[in-house]
PDB file of C-alpha atoms and ligand atoms in Angstrom:
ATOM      1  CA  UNK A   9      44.866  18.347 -76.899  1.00 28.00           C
ATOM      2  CA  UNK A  10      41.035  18.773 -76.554  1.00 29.00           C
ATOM      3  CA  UNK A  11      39.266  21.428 -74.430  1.00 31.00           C
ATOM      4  CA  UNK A  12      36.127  23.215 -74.068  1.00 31.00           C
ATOM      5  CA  UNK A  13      36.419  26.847 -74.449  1.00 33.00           C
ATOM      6  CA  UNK A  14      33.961  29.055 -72.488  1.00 30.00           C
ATOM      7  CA  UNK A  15      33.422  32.801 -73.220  1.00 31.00           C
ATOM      8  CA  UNK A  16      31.106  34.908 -71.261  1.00 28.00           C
ATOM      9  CA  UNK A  17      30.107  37.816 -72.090  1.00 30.00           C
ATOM     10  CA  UNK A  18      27.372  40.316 -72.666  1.00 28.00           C
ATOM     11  CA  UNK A  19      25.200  38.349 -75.443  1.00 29.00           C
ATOM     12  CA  UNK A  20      25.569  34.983 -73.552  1.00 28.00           C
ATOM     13  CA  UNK A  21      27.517  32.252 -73.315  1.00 28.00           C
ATOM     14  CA  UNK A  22      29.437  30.525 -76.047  1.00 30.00           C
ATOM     15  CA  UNK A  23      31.039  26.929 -75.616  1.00 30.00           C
ATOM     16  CA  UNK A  24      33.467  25.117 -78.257  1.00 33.00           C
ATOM     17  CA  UNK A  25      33.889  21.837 -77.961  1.00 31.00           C
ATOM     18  CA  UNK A  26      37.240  19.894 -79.177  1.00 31.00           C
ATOM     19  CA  UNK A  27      38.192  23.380 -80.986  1.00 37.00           C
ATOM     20  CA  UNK A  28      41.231  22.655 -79.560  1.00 34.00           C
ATOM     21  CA  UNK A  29      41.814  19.476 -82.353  1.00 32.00           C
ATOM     22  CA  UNK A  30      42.422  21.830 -85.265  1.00 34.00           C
ATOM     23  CA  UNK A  31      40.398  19.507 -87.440  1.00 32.00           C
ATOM     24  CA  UNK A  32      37.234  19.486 -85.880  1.00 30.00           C
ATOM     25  CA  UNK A  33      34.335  22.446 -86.347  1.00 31.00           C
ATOM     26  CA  UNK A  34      33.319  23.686 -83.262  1.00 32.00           C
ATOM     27  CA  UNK A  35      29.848  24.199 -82.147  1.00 28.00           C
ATOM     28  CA  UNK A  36      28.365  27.173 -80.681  1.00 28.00           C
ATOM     29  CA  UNK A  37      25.357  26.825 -78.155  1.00 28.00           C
ATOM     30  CA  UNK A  38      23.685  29.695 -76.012  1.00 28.00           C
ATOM     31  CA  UNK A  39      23.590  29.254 -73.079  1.00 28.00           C
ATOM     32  CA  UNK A  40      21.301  31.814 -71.221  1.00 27.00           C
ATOM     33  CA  UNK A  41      20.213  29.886 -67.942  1.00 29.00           C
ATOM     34  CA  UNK A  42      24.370  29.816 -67.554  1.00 30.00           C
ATOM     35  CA  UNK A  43      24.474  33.092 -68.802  1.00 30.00           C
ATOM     36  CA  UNK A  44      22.265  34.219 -66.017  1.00 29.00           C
ATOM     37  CA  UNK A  45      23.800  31.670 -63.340  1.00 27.00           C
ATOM     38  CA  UNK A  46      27.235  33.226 -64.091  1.00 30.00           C
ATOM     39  CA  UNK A  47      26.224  36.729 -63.815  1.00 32.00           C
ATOM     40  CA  UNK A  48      24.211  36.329 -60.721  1.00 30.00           C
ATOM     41  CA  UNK A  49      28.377  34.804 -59.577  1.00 29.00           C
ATOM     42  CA  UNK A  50      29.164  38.635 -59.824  1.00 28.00           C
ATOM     43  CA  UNK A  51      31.332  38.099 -63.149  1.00 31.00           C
ATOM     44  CA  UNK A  52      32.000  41.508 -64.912  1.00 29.00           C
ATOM     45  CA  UNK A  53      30.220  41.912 -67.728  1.00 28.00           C
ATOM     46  CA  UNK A  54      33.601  42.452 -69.757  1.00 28.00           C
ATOM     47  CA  UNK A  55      34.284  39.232 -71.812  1.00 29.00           C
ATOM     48  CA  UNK A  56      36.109  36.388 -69.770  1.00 28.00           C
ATOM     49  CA  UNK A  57      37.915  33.329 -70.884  1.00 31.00           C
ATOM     50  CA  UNK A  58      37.192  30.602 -68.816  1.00 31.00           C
ATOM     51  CA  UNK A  59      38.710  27.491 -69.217  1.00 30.00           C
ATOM     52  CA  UNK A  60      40.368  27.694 -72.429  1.00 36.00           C
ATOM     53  CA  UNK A  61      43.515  26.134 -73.100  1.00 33.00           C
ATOM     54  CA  UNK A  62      43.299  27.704 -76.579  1.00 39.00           C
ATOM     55  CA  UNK A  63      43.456  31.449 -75.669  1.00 42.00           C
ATOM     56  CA  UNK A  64      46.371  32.427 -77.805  1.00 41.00           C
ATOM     57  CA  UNK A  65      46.363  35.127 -75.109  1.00 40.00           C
ATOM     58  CA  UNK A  66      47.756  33.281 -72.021  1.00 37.00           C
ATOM     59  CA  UNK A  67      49.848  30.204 -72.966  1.00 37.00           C
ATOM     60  CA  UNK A  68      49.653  28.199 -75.473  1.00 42.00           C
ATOM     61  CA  UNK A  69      48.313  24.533 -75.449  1.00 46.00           C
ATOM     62  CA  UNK A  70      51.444  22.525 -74.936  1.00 47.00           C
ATOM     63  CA  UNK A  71      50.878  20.239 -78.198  1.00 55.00           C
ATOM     64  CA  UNK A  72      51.435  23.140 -80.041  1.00 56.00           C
ATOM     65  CA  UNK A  73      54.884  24.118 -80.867  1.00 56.00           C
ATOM     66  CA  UNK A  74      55.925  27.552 -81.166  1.00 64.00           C
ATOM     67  CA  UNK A  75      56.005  28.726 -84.817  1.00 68.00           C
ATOM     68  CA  UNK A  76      57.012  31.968 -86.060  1.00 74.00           C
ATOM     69  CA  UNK A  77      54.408  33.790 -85.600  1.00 77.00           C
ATOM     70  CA  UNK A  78      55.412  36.642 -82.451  1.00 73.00           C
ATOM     71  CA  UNK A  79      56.942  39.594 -83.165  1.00 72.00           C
ATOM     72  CA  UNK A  80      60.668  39.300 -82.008  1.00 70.00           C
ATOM     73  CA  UNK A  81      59.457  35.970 -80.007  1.00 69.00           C
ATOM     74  CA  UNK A  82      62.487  33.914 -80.515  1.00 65.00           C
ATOM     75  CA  UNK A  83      60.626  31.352 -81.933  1.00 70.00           C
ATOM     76  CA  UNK A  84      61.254  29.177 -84.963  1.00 77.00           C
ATOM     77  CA  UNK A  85      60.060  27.248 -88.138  1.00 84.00           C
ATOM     78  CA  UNK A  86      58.070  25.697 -89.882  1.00 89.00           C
ATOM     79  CA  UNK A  87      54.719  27.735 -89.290  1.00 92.00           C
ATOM     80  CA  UNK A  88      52.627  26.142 -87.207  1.00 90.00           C
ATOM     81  CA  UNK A  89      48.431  26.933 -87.579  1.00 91.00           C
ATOM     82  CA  UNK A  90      47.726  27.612 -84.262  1.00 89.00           C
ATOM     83  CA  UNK A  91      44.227  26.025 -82.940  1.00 90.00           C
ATOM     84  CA  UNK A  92      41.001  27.925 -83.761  1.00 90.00           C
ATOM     85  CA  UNK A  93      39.993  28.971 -80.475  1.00 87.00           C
ATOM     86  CA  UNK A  94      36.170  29.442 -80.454  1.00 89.00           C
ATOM     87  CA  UNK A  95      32.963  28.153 -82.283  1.00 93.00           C
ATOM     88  CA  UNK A  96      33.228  29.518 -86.055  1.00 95.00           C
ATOM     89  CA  UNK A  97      29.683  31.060 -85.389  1.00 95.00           C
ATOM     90  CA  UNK A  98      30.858  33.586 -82.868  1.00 95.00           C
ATOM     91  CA  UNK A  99      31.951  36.310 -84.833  1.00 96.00           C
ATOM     92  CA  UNK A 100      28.452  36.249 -86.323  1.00 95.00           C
ATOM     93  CA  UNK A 101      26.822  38.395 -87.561  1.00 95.00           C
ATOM     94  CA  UNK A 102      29.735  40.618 -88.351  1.00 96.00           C
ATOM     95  CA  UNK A 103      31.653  37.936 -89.950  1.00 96.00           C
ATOM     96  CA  UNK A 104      29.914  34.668 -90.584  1.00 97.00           C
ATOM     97  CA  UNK A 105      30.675  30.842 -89.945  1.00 97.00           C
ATOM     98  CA  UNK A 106      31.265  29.821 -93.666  1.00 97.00           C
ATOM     99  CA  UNK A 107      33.538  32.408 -94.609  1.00 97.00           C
ATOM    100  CA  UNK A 108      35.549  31.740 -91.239  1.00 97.00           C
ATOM    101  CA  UNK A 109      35.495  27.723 -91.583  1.00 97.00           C
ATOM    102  CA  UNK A 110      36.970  28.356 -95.263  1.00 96.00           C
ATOM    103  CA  UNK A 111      38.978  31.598 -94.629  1.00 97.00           C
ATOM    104  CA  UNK A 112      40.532  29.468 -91.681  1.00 97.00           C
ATOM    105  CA  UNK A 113      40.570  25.917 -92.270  1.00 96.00           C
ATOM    106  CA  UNK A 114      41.123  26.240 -96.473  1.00 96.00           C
ATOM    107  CA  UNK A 115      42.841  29.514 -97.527  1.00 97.00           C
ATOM    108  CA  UNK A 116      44.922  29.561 -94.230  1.00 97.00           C
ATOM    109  CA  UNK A 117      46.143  25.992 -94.039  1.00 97.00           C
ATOM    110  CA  UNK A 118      47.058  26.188 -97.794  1.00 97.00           C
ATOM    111  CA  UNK A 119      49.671  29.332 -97.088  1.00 97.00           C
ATOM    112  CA  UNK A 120      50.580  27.527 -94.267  1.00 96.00           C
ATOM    113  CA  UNK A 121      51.278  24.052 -95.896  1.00 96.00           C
ATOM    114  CA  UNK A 122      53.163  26.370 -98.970  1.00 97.00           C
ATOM    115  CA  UNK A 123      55.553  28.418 -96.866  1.00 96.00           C
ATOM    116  CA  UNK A 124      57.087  25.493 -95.371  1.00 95.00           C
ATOM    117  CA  UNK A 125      57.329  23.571 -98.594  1.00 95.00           C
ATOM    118  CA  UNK A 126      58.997  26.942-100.242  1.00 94.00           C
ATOM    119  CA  UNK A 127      60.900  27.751 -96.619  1.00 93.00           C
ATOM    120  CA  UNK A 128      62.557  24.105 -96.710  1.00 93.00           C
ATOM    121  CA  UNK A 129      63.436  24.193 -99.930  1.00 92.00           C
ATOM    122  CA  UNK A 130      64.907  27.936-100.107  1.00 91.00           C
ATOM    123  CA  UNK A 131      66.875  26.596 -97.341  1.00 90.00           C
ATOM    124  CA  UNK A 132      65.336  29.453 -95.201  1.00 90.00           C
ATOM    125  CA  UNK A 133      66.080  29.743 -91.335  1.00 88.00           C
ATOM    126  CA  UNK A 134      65.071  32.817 -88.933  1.00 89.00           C
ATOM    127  CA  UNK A 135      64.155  32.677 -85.509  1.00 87.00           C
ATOM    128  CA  UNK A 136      61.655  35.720 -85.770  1.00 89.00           C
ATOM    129  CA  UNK A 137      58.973  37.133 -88.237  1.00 92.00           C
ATOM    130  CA  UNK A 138      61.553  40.338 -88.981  1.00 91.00           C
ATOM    131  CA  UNK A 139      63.986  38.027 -89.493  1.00 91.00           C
ATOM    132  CA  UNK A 140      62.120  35.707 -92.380  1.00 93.00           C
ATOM    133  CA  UNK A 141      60.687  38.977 -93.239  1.00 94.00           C
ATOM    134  CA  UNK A 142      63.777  40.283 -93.893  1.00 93.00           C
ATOM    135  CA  UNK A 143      65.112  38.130 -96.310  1.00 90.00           C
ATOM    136  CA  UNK A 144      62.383  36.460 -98.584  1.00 87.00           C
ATOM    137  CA  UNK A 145      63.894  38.239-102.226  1.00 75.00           C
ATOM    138  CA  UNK A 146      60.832  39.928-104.157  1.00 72.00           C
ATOM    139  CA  UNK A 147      61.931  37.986-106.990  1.00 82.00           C
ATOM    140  CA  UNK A 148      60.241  35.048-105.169  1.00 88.00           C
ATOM    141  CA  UNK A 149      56.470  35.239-105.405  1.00 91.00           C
ATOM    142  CA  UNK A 150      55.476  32.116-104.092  1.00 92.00           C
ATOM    143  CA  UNK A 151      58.021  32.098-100.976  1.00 94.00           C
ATOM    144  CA  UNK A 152      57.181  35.715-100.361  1.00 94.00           C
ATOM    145  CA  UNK A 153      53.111  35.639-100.678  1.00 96.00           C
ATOM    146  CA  UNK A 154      52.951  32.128 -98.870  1.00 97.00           C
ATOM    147  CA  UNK A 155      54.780  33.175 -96.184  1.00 96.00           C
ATOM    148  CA  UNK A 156      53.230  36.455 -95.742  1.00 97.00           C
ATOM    149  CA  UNK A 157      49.665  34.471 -96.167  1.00 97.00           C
ATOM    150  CA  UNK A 158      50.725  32.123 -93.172  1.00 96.00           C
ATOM    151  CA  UNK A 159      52.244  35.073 -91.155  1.00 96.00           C
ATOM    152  CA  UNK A 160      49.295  37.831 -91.776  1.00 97.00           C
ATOM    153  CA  UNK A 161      46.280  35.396 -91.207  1.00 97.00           C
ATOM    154  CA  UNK A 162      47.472  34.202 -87.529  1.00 95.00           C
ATOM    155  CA  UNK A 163      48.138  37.941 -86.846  1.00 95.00           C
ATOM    156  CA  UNK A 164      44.708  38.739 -88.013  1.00 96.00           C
ATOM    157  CA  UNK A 165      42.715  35.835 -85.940  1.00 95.00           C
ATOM    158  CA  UNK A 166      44.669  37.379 -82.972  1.00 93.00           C
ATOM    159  CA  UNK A 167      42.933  40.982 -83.448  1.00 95.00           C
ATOM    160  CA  UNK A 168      39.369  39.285 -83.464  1.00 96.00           C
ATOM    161  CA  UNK A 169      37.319  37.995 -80.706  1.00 94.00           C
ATOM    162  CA  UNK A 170      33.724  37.677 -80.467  1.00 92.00           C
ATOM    163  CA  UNK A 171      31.380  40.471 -79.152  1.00 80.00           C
ATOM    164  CA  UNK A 172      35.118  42.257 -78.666  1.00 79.00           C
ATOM    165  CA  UNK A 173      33.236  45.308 -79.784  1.00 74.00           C
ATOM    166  CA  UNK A 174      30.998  45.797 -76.869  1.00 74.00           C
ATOM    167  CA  UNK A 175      34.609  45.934 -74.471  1.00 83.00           C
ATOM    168  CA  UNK A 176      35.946  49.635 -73.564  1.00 90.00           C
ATOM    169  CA  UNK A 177      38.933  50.329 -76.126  1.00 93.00           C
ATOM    170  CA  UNK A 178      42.204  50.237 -73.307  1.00 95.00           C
ATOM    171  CA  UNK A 179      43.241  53.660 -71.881  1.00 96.00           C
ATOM    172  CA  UNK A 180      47.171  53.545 -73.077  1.00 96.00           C
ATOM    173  CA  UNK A 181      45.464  52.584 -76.887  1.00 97.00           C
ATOM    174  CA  UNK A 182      42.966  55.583 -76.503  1.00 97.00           C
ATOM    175  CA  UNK A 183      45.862  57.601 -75.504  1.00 97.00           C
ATOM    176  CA  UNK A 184      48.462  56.571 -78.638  1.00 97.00           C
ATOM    177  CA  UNK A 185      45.771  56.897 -81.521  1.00 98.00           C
ATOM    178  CA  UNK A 186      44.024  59.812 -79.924  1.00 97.00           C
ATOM    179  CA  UNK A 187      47.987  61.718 -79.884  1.00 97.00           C
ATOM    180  CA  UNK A 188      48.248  60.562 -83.199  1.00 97.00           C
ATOM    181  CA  UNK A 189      45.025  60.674 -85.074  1.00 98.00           C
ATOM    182  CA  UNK A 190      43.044  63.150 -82.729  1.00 98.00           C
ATOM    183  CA  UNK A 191      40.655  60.563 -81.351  1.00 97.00           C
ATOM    184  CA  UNK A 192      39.174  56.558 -81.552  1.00 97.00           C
ATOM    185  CA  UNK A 193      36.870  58.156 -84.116  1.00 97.00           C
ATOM    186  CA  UNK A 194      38.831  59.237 -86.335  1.00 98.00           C
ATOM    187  CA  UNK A 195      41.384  56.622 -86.298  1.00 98.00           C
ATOM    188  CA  UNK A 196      38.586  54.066 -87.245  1.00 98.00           C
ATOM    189  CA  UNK A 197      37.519  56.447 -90.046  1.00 98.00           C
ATOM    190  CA  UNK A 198      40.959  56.768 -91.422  1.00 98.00           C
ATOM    191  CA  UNK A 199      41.444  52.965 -91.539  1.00 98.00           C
ATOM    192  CA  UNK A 200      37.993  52.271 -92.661  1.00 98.00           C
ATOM    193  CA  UNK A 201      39.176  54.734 -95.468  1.00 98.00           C
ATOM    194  CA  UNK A 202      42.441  52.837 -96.369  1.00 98.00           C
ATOM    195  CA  UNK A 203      40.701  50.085 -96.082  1.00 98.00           C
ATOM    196  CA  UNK A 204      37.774  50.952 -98.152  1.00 97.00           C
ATOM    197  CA  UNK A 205      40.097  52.518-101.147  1.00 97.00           C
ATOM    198  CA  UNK A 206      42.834  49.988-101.315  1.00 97.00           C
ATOM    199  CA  UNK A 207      42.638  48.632-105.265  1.00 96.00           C
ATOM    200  CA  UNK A 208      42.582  45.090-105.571  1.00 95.00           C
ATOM    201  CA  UNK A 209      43.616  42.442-103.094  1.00 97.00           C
ATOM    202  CA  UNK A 210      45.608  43.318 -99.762  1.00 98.00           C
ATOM    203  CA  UNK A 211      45.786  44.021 -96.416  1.00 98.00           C
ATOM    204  CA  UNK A 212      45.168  47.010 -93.730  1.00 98.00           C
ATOM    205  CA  UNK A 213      47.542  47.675 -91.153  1.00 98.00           C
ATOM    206  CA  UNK A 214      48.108  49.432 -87.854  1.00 98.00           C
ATOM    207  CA  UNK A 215      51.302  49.826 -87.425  1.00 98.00           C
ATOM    208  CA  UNK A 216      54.343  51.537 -85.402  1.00 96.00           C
ATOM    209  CA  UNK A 217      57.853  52.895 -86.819  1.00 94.00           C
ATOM    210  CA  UNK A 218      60.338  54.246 -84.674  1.00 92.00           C
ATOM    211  CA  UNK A 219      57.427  55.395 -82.081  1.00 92.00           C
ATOM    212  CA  UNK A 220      54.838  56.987 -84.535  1.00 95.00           C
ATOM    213  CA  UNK A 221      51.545  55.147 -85.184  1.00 98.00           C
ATOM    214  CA  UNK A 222      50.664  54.980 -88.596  1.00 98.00           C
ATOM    215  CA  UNK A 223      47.781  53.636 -91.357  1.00 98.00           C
ATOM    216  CA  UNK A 224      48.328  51.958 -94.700  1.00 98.00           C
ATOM    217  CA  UNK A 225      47.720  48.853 -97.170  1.00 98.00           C
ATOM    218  CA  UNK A 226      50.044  46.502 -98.666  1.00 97.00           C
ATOM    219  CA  UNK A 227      49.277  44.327-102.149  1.00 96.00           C
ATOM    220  CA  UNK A 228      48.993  40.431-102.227  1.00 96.00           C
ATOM    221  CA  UNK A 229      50.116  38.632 -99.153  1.00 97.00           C
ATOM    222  CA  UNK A 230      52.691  41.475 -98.688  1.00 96.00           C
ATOM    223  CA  UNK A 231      53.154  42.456 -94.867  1.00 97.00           C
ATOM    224  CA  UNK A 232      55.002  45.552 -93.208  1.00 97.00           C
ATOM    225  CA  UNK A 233      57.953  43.585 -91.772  1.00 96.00           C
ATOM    226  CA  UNK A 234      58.892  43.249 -95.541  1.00 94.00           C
ATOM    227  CA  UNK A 235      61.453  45.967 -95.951  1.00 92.00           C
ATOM    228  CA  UNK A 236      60.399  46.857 -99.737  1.00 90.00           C
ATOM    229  CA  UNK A 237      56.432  46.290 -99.049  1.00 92.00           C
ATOM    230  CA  UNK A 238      54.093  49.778 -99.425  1.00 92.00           C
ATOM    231  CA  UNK A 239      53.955  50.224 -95.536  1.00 96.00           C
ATOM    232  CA  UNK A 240      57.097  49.534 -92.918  1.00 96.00           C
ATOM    233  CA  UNK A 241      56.543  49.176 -89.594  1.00 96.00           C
ATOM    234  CA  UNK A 242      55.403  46.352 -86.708  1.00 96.00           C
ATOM    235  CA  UNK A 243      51.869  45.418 -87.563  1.00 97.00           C
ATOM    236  CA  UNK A 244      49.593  45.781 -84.025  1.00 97.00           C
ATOM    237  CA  UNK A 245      46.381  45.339 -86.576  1.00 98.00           C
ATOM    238  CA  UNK A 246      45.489  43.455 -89.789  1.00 98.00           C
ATOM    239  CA  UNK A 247      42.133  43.290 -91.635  1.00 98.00           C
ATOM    240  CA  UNK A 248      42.246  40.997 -94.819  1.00 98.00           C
ATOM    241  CA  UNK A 249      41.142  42.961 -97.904  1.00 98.00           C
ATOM    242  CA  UNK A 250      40.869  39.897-100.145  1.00 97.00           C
ATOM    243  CA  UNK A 251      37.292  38.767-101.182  1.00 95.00           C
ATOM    244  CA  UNK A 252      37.479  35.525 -99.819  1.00 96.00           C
ATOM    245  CA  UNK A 253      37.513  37.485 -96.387  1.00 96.00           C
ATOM    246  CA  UNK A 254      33.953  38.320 -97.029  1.00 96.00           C
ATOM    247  CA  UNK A 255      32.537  37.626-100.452  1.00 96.00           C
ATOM    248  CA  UNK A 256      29.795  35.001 -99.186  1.00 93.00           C
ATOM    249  CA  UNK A 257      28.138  37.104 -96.654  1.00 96.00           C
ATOM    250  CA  UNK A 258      29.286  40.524 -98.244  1.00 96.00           C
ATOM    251  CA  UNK A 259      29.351  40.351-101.966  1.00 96.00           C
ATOM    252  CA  UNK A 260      30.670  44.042-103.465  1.00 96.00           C
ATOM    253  CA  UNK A 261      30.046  45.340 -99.980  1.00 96.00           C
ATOM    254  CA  UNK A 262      33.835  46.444 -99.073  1.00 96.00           C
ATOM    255  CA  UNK A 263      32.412  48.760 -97.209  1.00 97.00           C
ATOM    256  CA  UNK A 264      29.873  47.035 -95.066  1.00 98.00           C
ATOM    257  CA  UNK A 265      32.375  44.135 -94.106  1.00 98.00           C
ATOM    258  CA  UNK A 266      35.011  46.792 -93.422  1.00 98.00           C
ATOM    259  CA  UNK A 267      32.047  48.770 -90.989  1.00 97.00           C
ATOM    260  CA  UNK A 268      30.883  45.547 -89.281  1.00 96.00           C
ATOM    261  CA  UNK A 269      34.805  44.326 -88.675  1.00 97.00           C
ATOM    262  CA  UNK A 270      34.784  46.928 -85.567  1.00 96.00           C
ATOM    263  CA  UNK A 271      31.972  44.603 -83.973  1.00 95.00           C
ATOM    264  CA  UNK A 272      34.773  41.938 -83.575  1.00 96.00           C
ATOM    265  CA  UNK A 273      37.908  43.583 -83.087  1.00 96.00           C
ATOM    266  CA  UNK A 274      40.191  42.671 -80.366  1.00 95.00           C
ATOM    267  CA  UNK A 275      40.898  45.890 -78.612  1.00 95.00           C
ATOM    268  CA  UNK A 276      42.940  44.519 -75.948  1.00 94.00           C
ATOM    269  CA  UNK A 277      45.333  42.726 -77.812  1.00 93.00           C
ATOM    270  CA  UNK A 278      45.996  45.712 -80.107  1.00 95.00           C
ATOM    271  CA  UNK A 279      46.949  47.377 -76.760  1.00 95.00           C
ATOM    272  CA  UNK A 280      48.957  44.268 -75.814  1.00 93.00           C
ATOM    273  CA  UNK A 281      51.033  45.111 -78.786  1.00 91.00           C
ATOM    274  CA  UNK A 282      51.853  48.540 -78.210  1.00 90.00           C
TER     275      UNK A 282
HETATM  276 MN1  LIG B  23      42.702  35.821 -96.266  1.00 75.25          MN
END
């Protein structure tokens, strides 16, 4: 299925063509006389999805078969890359269109493309992500990384959405991390710091176990539903600590990728997940 995906929102207008193809690159315009035209039509300032049949947040485009991807979801294999839903160039500056054109369309579709091959042939069936989670063996590396590679990436497109940043962080999320951490603040700062210190190649997690809230990394591809990974819990927020995630624009620069990644994080769907 093909669509144009419109987002409006405080910088301007953004509009993807055939994003909705997997295969083809979208293109990002701006769009300030519509911009202007929509604003003067009283639309809040907050960002809007307009005519997307991509937003992973409402349904999904029919073409698209479920995959394994929601938590509990009673959905099935093989993984399934779900469409990219807006122009590449959107998360710029924070995280540019190379690094998300390969992050997405090379590293991604090659965990993808892997966990089936190693799902089929381990004979591997679950109907939800703890489910496969909780039986890939640790003896199996590439099962267990290309699964959690296929699994952690489409959780971590879903917590990014451009110019996310500029939104109001949801009441009932303000509420959890400020009970558990003290405030927004400091829960940034203490998974900037995780983040930041992890050795080596990984992943940063939000997650929640058995009510609490709680910060930590896992190695490799390695994910929290896995019940002998660093960090147990169900994952409501992912950053990607590998280099590929932000070499080209970044270099060395943990740090400044890790400080910009706020600009583009999806807020609302962390609440969506609580
Ligand atoms: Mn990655």
């Amino acid at each position: 299925m093909l669509g144009n995906a419109v987002l409006v929102d405080h910088a301007g207008v953004y509009e993807s063509k055939g994003v909705c193809g997997g295969a083809q690159l979208a293109k990002w315009t701006g769009m300030m006389q519509r911009r202007s035209f929509l604003q003067q039509a009283t639309l809040s300032s907050m960002a809007l999805w307009l005519i997307d049949p991509c937003d992973w947040s409402s349904s999904a485009p029919s073409d698209v078969p479920d995959s394994l991807y929601s938590l509990s979801g009673g959905t099935e294999l093989p993984f399934v890359q779900r469409p990219w839903p807006y122009a590449f160039e959107a998360l710029e500056p924070h995280i540019d269109a190379e690094t998300m054109r390969l992050h997405y369309g090379k590293h991604h579709v090659k965990y993808v493309e892997e966990a089936n091959k190693a799902l089929a042939a381990a004979g591997v069936k679950a109907t939800t992500a703890e489910e496969l989670f909780a039986q890939l063996p640790r003896g199996d590396a590439g099962l267990r990384n290309n699964a959690g590679g296929a699994w952690n990436h489409d959780l971590f497109w879903s917590c990014m959405r451009p110019s996310a940043g500029l939104a109001e962080w949801p009441g009932k999320l303000t509420d959890a991390l400020s009970a558990t951490f003290g405030s927004v603040e400091r829960f940034k700062e203490v998974f900037s710091k995780a983040a930041r210190t992890h050795f080596g190649s990984g992943w940063v997690w939000l997650v929640e176990d058995a009510g609490q809230l709680r910060v930590g990394t896992t190695r490799d591809q390695d994910n929290p539903l896995m019940p002998d990974s660093d960090l147990r819990g169900r994952p409501l927020l992912a950053l990607d600590l590998w280099e590929h995630a932000y070499y080209l624009h970044y270099k060395n620069d943990r740090a400044g990728y890790i400080a910009q990644w706020w600009n583009v994080v999806d807020t609302a769907a962390i609440a969506d997940r609580l």
